[in-house]
PDB file of C-alpha atoms in Angstrom:
ATOM      1  CA  MET A 533       0.129  -0.111  -0.041  1.00 95.00           C
ATOM      2  CA  ARG A 534       1.217   3.273  -0.889  1.00 94.00           C
ATOM      3  CA  TRP A 535      -0.256   7.010  -0.370  1.00 93.00           C
ATOM      4  CA  TRP A 536      -2.033   6.887  -3.778  1.00 95.00           C
ATOM      5  CA  ASP A 537      -4.021   4.053  -2.194  1.00 96.00           C
ATOM      6  CA  ILE A 538      -5.413   5.472   0.577  1.00 96.00           C
ATOM      7  CA  ASP A 539      -8.544   7.065  -1.153  1.00 97.00           C
ATOM      8  CA  PRO A 540      -9.728   3.587  -2.518  1.00 97.00           C
ATOM      9  CA  VAL A 541      -8.771   2.014   0.605  1.00 97.00           C
ATOM     10  CA  LEU A 542     -10.923   4.462   2.470  1.00 97.00           C
ATOM     11  CA  GLU A 543     -14.035   4.002  -0.016  1.00 97.00           C
ATOM     12  CA  LEU A 544     -13.691   0.122   0.837  1.00 97.00           C
ATOM     13  CA  GLU A 545     -13.001   1.060   4.553  1.00 95.00           C
ATOM     14  CA  ARG A 546     -16.260   2.679   5.104  1.00 96.00           C
ATOM     15  CA  GLU A 547     -18.428   0.513   2.887  1.00 96.00           C
ATOM     16  CA  LEU A 548     -16.959  -2.534   4.949  1.00 94.00           C
ATOM     17  CA  PHE A 549     -16.518  -0.783   8.428  1.00 89.00           C
ATOM     18  CA  PRO A 550     -19.456   2.063   8.360  1.00 89.00           C
ATOM     19  CA  ASP A 551     -19.251   2.225  12.206  1.00 84.00           C
ATOM     20  CA  ASP A 552     -15.997   2.107  12.969  1.00 85.00           C
ATOM     21  CA  ALA A 553     -13.931   2.845  10.019  1.00 90.00           C
ATOM     22  CA  TRP A 554     -10.264   3.979   9.872  1.00 93.00           C
ATOM     23  CA  SER A 555      -9.739   7.742   8.943  1.00 95.00           C
ATOM     24  CA  ARG A 556      -7.054   9.191   6.460  1.00 96.00           C
ATOM     25  CA  GLY A 557      -4.635  10.009   9.213  1.00 96.00           C
ATOM     26  CA  MET A 558      -4.891   6.680  10.714  1.00 95.00           C
ATOM     27  CA  PHE A 559      -3.649   5.160   7.477  1.00 96.00           C
ATOM     28  CA  TRP A 560      -0.910   7.930   6.948  1.00 96.00           C
ATOM     29  CA  SER A 561       0.310   7.010  10.547  1.00 94.00           C
ATOM     30  CA  GLU A 562       0.569   3.308   9.455  1.00 95.00           C
ATOM     31  CA  LEU A 563       2.021   3.962   6.012  1.00 95.00           C
ATOM     32  CA  ALA A 564       4.331   6.136   7.853  1.00 94.00           C
ATOM     33  CA  HIS A 565       5.949   3.005   9.756  1.00 94.00           C
ATOM     34  CA  ALA A 566       6.000   0.891   6.538  1.00 93.00           C
ATOM     35  CA  ARG A 567       9.129   1.982   4.801  1.00 91.00           C
ATOM     36  CA  GLY A 568      13.135   2.045   5.501  1.00 88.00           C
ATOM     37  CA  PRO A 569      15.228   0.320   8.021  1.00 88.00           C
ATOM     38  CA  GLY A 570      13.187   0.776  10.951  1.00 90.00           C
ATOM     39  CA  ALA A 571       9.963  -0.074   9.316  1.00 93.00           C
ATOM     40  CA  THR A 572       7.507  -1.823  11.808  1.00 95.00           C
ATOM     41  CA  ARG A 573       4.193  -2.162   9.375  1.00 97.00           C
ATOM     42  CA  HIS A 574       3.879  -4.170   6.196  1.00 97.00           C
ATOM     43  CA  TYR A 575       0.474  -2.887   4.259  1.00 97.00           C
ATOM     44  CA  VAL A 576      -0.587  -4.495   0.732  1.00 97.00           C
ATOM     45  CA  VAL A 577      -3.420  -3.849  -1.293  1.00 97.00           C
ATOM     46  CA  ALA A 578      -5.498  -5.914  -3.782  1.00 97.00           C
ATOM     47  CA  ASP A 579      -7.219  -5.144  -7.135  1.00 94.00           C
ATOM     48  CA  ASP A 580      -9.362  -6.725  -9.918  1.00 92.00           C
ATOM     49  CA  GLY A 581      -7.526  -4.721 -12.626  1.00 90.00           C
ATOM     50  CA  GLU A 582     -10.098  -1.962 -12.153  1.00 90.00           C
ATOM     51  CA  ARG A 583     -10.474  -0.936  -8.938  1.00 94.00           C
ATOM     52  CA  LEU A 584      -8.934  -1.706  -5.184  1.00 96.00           C
ATOM     53  CA  VAL A 585     -10.795  -4.881  -3.874  1.00 97.00           C
ATOM     54  CA  GLY A 586      -8.826  -5.927  -0.604  1.00 97.00           C
ATOM     55  CA  TYR A 587      -6.150  -4.603   1.695  1.00 98.00           C
ATOM     56  CA  ALA A 588      -4.382  -6.004   4.751  1.00 97.00           C
ATOM     57  CA  GLY A 589      -1.748  -4.592   7.348  1.00 97.00           C
ATOM     58  CA  LEU A 590       0.554  -5.716   9.818  1.00 98.00           C
ATOM     59  CA  ALA A 591       2.374  -4.186  12.693  1.00 97.00           C
ATOM     60  CA  VAL A 592       5.298  -5.519  14.420  1.00 96.00           C
ATOM     61  CA  THR A 593       6.531  -4.921  18.218  1.00 93.00           C
ATOM     62  CA  GLY A 594       9.269  -5.948  20.128  1.00 87.00           C
ATOM     63  CA  SER A 595      13.280  -5.696  19.600  1.00 74.00           C
ATOM     64  CA  GLY A 596      14.193  -9.645  19.188  1.00 65.00           C
ATOM     65  CA  ASP A 597      17.233  -8.897  21.259  1.00 69.00           C
ATOM     66  CA  ASP A 598      16.275 -11.586  23.846  1.00 66.00           C
ATOM     67  CA  GLU A 599      13.544 -13.994  24.789  1.00 65.00           C
ATOM     68  CA  HIS A 600      11.836 -10.999  26.729  1.00 67.00           C
ATOM     69  CA  SER A 601      11.614  -8.860  23.669  1.00 74.00           C
ATOM     70  CA  ALA A 602      10.523 -11.123  20.966  1.00 87.00           C
ATOM     71  CA  MET A 603       9.238  -9.634  17.656  1.00 92.00           C
ATOM     72  CA  VAL A 604       5.312 -10.087  17.697  1.00 95.00           C
ATOM     73  CA  GLY A 605       3.092  -9.403  14.827  1.00 96.00           C
ATOM     74  CA  ASP A 606      -0.154  -8.131  14.826  1.00 97.00           C
ATOM     75  CA  VAL A 607      -2.933  -8.178  11.868  1.00 97.00           C
ATOM     76  CA  GLN A 608      -4.401  -4.723  12.173  1.00 95.00           C
ATOM     77  CA  THR A 609      -6.449  -5.269   9.423  1.00 95.00           C
ATOM     78  CA  ILE A 610      -7.727  -7.231   6.629  1.00 95.00           C
ATOM     79  CA  ALA A 611     -10.743  -6.280   4.410  1.00 95.00           C
ATOM     80  CA  VAL A 612     -11.922  -7.883   1.151  1.00 96.00           C
ATOM     81  CA  ALA A 613     -14.627  -6.475  -1.040  1.00 97.00           C
ATOM     82  CA  ARG A 614     -17.864  -8.392  -0.965  1.00 95.00           C
ATOM     83  CA  GLU A 615     -18.030  -9.215  -4.361  1.00 95.00           C
ATOM     84  CA  GLN A 616     -14.446 -10.982  -3.870  1.00 95.00           C
ATOM     85  CA  TRP A 617     -15.648 -13.195  -0.893  1.00 92.00           C
ATOM     86  CA  GLY A 618     -15.257 -16.811  -1.488  1.00 91.00           C
ATOM     87  CA  THR A 619     -12.655 -16.375  -4.071  1.00 94.00           C
ATOM     88  CA  GLY A 620      -9.521 -16.776  -1.835  1.00 95.00           C
ATOM     89  CA  LEU A 621      -8.329 -13.126  -1.747  1.00 96.00           C
ATOM     90  CA  GLY A 622      -8.711 -12.918   2.144  1.00 96.00           C
ATOM     91  CA  GLY A 623      -6.293 -16.266   2.195  1.00 96.00           C
ATOM     92  CA  ARG A 624      -3.726 -14.439  -0.066  1.00 97.00           C
ATOM     93  CA  LEU A 625      -3.774 -11.157   1.693  1.00 97.00           C
ATOM     94  CA  LEU A 626      -3.207 -13.342   4.961  1.00 97.00           C
ATOM     95  CA  THR A 627      -0.520 -15.322   3.638  1.00 97.00           C
ATOM     96  CA  GLU A 628       1.202 -12.109   2.607  1.00 97.00           C
ATOM     97  CA  LEU A 629       1.117 -11.066   5.937  1.00 97.00           C
ATOM     98  CA  LEU A 630       2.431 -14.184   7.527  1.00 97.00           C
ATOM     99  CA  ARG A 631       5.352 -13.921   5.059  1.00 96.00           C
ATOM    100  CA  ALA A 632       6.246 -10.268   6.454  1.00 96.00           C
ATOM    101  CA  ALA A 633       5.795 -11.678   9.855  1.00 96.00           C
ATOM    102  CA  THR A 634       8.758 -14.409   9.111  1.00 95.00           C
ATOM    103  CA  ALA A 635      10.542 -11.386   7.382  1.00 93.00           C
ATOM    104  CA  PHE A 636      10.359  -9.516  10.629  1.00 93.00           C
ATOM    105  CA  GLU A 637      11.484 -12.817  12.464  1.00 93.00           C
ATOM    106  CA  CYS A 638       8.088 -12.676  14.457  1.00 95.00           C
ATOM    107  CA  THR A 639       7.628 -15.608  16.917  1.00 94.00           C
ATOM    108  CA  GLU A 640       3.842 -15.282  17.033  1.00 95.00           C
ATOM    109  CA  VAL A 641       1.272 -13.313  15.346  1.00 97.00           C
ATOM    110  CA  LEU A 642      -1.707 -12.154  17.217  1.00 97.00           C
ATOM    111  CA  LEU A 643      -5.060 -10.843  15.932  1.00 97.00           C
ATOM    112  CA  GLU A 644      -8.494  -9.534  17.159  1.00 96.00           C
ATOM    113  CA  CYS A 645     -11.853 -11.067  15.354  1.00 95.00           C
ATOM    114  CA  ARG A 646     -15.396  -9.873  15.948  1.00 93.00           C
ATOM    115  CA  VAL A 647     -16.922 -12.911  17.477  1.00 95.00           C
ATOM    116  CA  ASP A 648     -19.818 -12.870  14.992  1.00 94.00           C
ATOM    117  CA  ASN A 649     -17.596 -13.111  12.209  1.00 92.00           C
ATOM    118  CA  ILE A 650     -17.443 -17.116  12.119  1.00 93.00           C
ATOM    119  CA  ARG A 651     -16.124 -17.302   8.403  1.00 91.00           C
ATOM    120  CA  ALA A 652     -13.000 -15.157   9.292  1.00 93.00           C
ATOM    121  CA  GLN A 653     -12.545 -17.217  12.372  1.00 95.00           C
ATOM    122  CA  LYS A 654     -12.414 -20.605  10.252  1.00 95.00           C
ATOM    123  CA  LEU A 655     -10.216 -18.955   7.772  1.00 95.00           C
ATOM    124  CA  TYR A 656      -7.423 -18.279  10.436  1.00 96.00           C
ATOM    125  CA  GLU A 657      -7.983 -21.635  11.786  1.00 96.00           C
ATOM    126  CA  ARG A 658      -7.045 -23.067   8.481  1.00 96.00           C
ATOM    127  CA  TYR A 659      -3.752 -21.057   8.812  1.00 96.00           C
ATOM    128  CA  GLY A 660      -3.289 -22.250  12.415  1.00 96.00           C
ATOM    129  CA  PHE A 661      -4.471 -19.326  14.355  1.00 97.00           C
ATOM    130  CA  GLU A 662      -5.963 -20.681  17.707  1.00 97.00           C
ATOM    131  CA  PRO A 663      -8.463 -18.752  20.136  1.00 97.00           C
ATOM    132  CA  ILE A 664      -6.753 -17.596  23.407  1.00 97.00           C
ATOM    133  CA  GLY A 665      -9.207 -15.026  25.012  1.00 96.00           C
ATOM    134  CA  PHE A 666     -11.714 -12.593  24.413  1.00 96.00           C
ATOM    135  CA  ARG A 667     -12.287  -8.747  24.398  1.00 95.00           C
ATOM    136  CA  ARG A 668     -15.022  -7.367  25.753  1.00 96.00           C
ATOM    137  CA  GLY A 669     -16.875  -4.617  23.966  1.00 93.00           C
ATOM    138  CA  TYR A 670     -13.899  -4.541  21.774  1.00 92.00           C
ATOM    139  CA  TYR A 671     -15.735  -3.166  18.515  1.00 88.00           C
ATOM    140  CA  GLN A 672     -17.539   0.129  19.421  1.00 87.00           C
ATOM    141  CA  PRO A 673     -20.169   1.562  19.157  1.00 85.00           C
ATOM    142  CA  GLY A 674     -21.638  -1.632  18.754  1.00 86.00           C
ATOM    143  CA  ASN A 675     -20.111  -3.275  21.965  1.00 91.00           C
ATOM    144  CA  VAL A 676     -19.360  -6.310  19.973  1.00 91.00           C
ATOM    145  CA  ASP A 677     -17.068  -8.533  21.375  1.00 95.00           C
ATOM    146  CA  ALA A 678     -13.291  -9.890  20.099  1.00 95.00           C
ATOM    147  CA  VAL A 679     -12.079 -13.241  20.101  1.00 97.00           C
ATOM    148  CA  VAL A 680      -8.110 -13.061  20.428  1.00 97.00           C
ATOM    149  CA  MET A 681      -6.346 -15.262  18.096  1.00 97.00           C
ATOM    150  CA  ARG A 682      -2.674 -16.682  18.058  1.00 97.00           C
ATOM    151  CA  LEU A 683      -0.236 -18.240  15.668  1.00 97.00           C
ATOM    152  CA  THR A 684       2.656 -19.461  17.266  1.00 94.00           C
ATOM    153  CA  GLY A 685       5.554 -19.664  14.374  1.00 83.00           C
ATOM    154  CA  PRO A 686       4.010 -17.847  11.481  1.00 83.00           C
ATOM    155  CA  SER A 687       6.774 -19.524   8.877  1.00 72.00           C
ATOM    156  CA  SER A 688       5.060 -22.873   9.463  1.00 58.00           C
ATOM    157  CA  ALA A 689       1.906 -21.338   8.487  1.00 57.00           C
ATOM    158  CA  ASP A 690       3.651 -20.522   4.805  1.00 52.00           C
ATOM    159  CA  ALA A 691       3.535 -24.084   4.155  1.00 44.00           C
ATOM    160  CA  ALA A 692      -0.110 -24.423   5.537  1.00 51.00           C
ATOM    161  CA  SER A 693      -1.326 -21.467   3.531  1.00 51.00           C
ATOM    162  CA  ALA A 694      -0.510 -23.721   0.409  1.00 45.00           C
ATOM    163  CA  ASP A 695      -2.637 -26.326   1.645  1.00 47.00           C
ATOM    164  CA  ALA A 696      -5.682 -24.318   2.908  1.00 47.00           C
ATOM    165  CA  SER A 697      -9.001 -24.379   1.306  1.00 39.00           C
ATOM    166  CA  ALA A 698     -10.809 -21.534  -0.872  1.00 40.00           C
ATOM    167  CA  ASP A 699     -11.318 -18.478   1.411  1.00 41.00           C
ATOM    168  CA  SER A 700     -14.986 -17.789   1.995  1.00 41.00           C
ATOM    169  CA  SER A 701     -13.909 -14.831   4.280  1.00 43.00           C
ATOM    170  CA  ASP A 702     -15.528 -11.497   4.385  1.00 46.00           C
ATOM    171  CA  ALA A 703     -13.826  -8.359   5.659  1.00 48.00           C
ATOM    172  CA  ALA A 704     -12.353 -10.255   8.226  1.00 52.00           C
ATOM    173  CA  THR A 705      -9.977  -8.565  10.904  1.00 54.00           C
ATOM    174  CA  HIS A 706     -10.104  -4.920  11.753  1.00 52.00           C
ATOM    175  CA  HIS A 707      -8.819  -3.165  14.802  1.00 48.00           C
ATOM    176  CA  PRO A 708     -10.675  -0.089  15.902  1.00 46.00           C
ATOM    177  CA  SER A 709      -8.206   2.704  16.708  1.00 41.00           C
ATOM    178  CA  THR A 710       3.790 -10.092  -2.953  1.00 33.00           C
ATOM    179  CA  SER A 711       5.394 -12.989  -5.823  1.00 31.00           C
ATOM    180  CA  ALA A 712       3.419 -16.485  -4.984  1.00 34.00           C
ATOM    181  CA  ASN A 713      -0.179 -16.367  -4.586  1.00 35.00           C
ATOM    182  CA  GLY A 714      -0.635 -13.261  -6.837  1.00 37.00           C
ATOM    183  CA  VAL A 715       1.718 -11.041  -4.994  1.00 36.00           C
ATOM    184  CA  GLN A 716       3.673  -8.460  -7.278  1.00 35.00           C
ATOM    185  CA  GLY A 717       5.561  -6.031  -5.129  1.00 37.00           C
ATOM    186  CA  ASN A 718       3.299  -4.686  -2.426  1.00 42.00           C
ATOM    187  CA  ARG A 719       0.058  -5.105  -4.642  1.00 44.00           C
ATOM    188  CA  ILE A 720      -2.235  -8.267  -4.813  1.00 48.00           C
ATOM    189  CA  HIS A 721      -4.379  -9.050  -7.770  1.00 41.00           C
ATOM    190  CA  GLY A 722      -7.519 -10.443  -7.105  1.00 42.00           C
TER     191      GLY A 722
END
């Protein structure tokens, strides 16, 4: 994702997450941390040749200097246009985030998912994520709970992702606040 992708990302963001859509400033802030030697973010977009149809982002924390400061990835968002649901695009976006987590040397990847988004939870489970807890009232203003999921050793999920069945995920994960699998640079083609 680059700065020129923000307008179409915002359009899809508002369509999929009308109650808690991210602002332009939030995306600019994330992208400000996605380049250079100190990068702690990785964002990708997907298009179908005519329009942007998906995007995803990963944030990384920790220094990796010792076992107490291991690198941890956090899936910030995965969104897929409704007409692309069931095409495998959500899985390709997730695969790209897991590759980035491996490149960042993350020992685990976390995410939050709405408890009522069963399709997304099934996608994450196919990639090896396991539920580890809940966050009550995490999604506002609807006061919807989130299930917290974790994947240990994201590099092992790269192999599993090749075997994952076709993605039936919708706009899967969203925090309020690419060569194989269709990846070309930082743009995935749906």
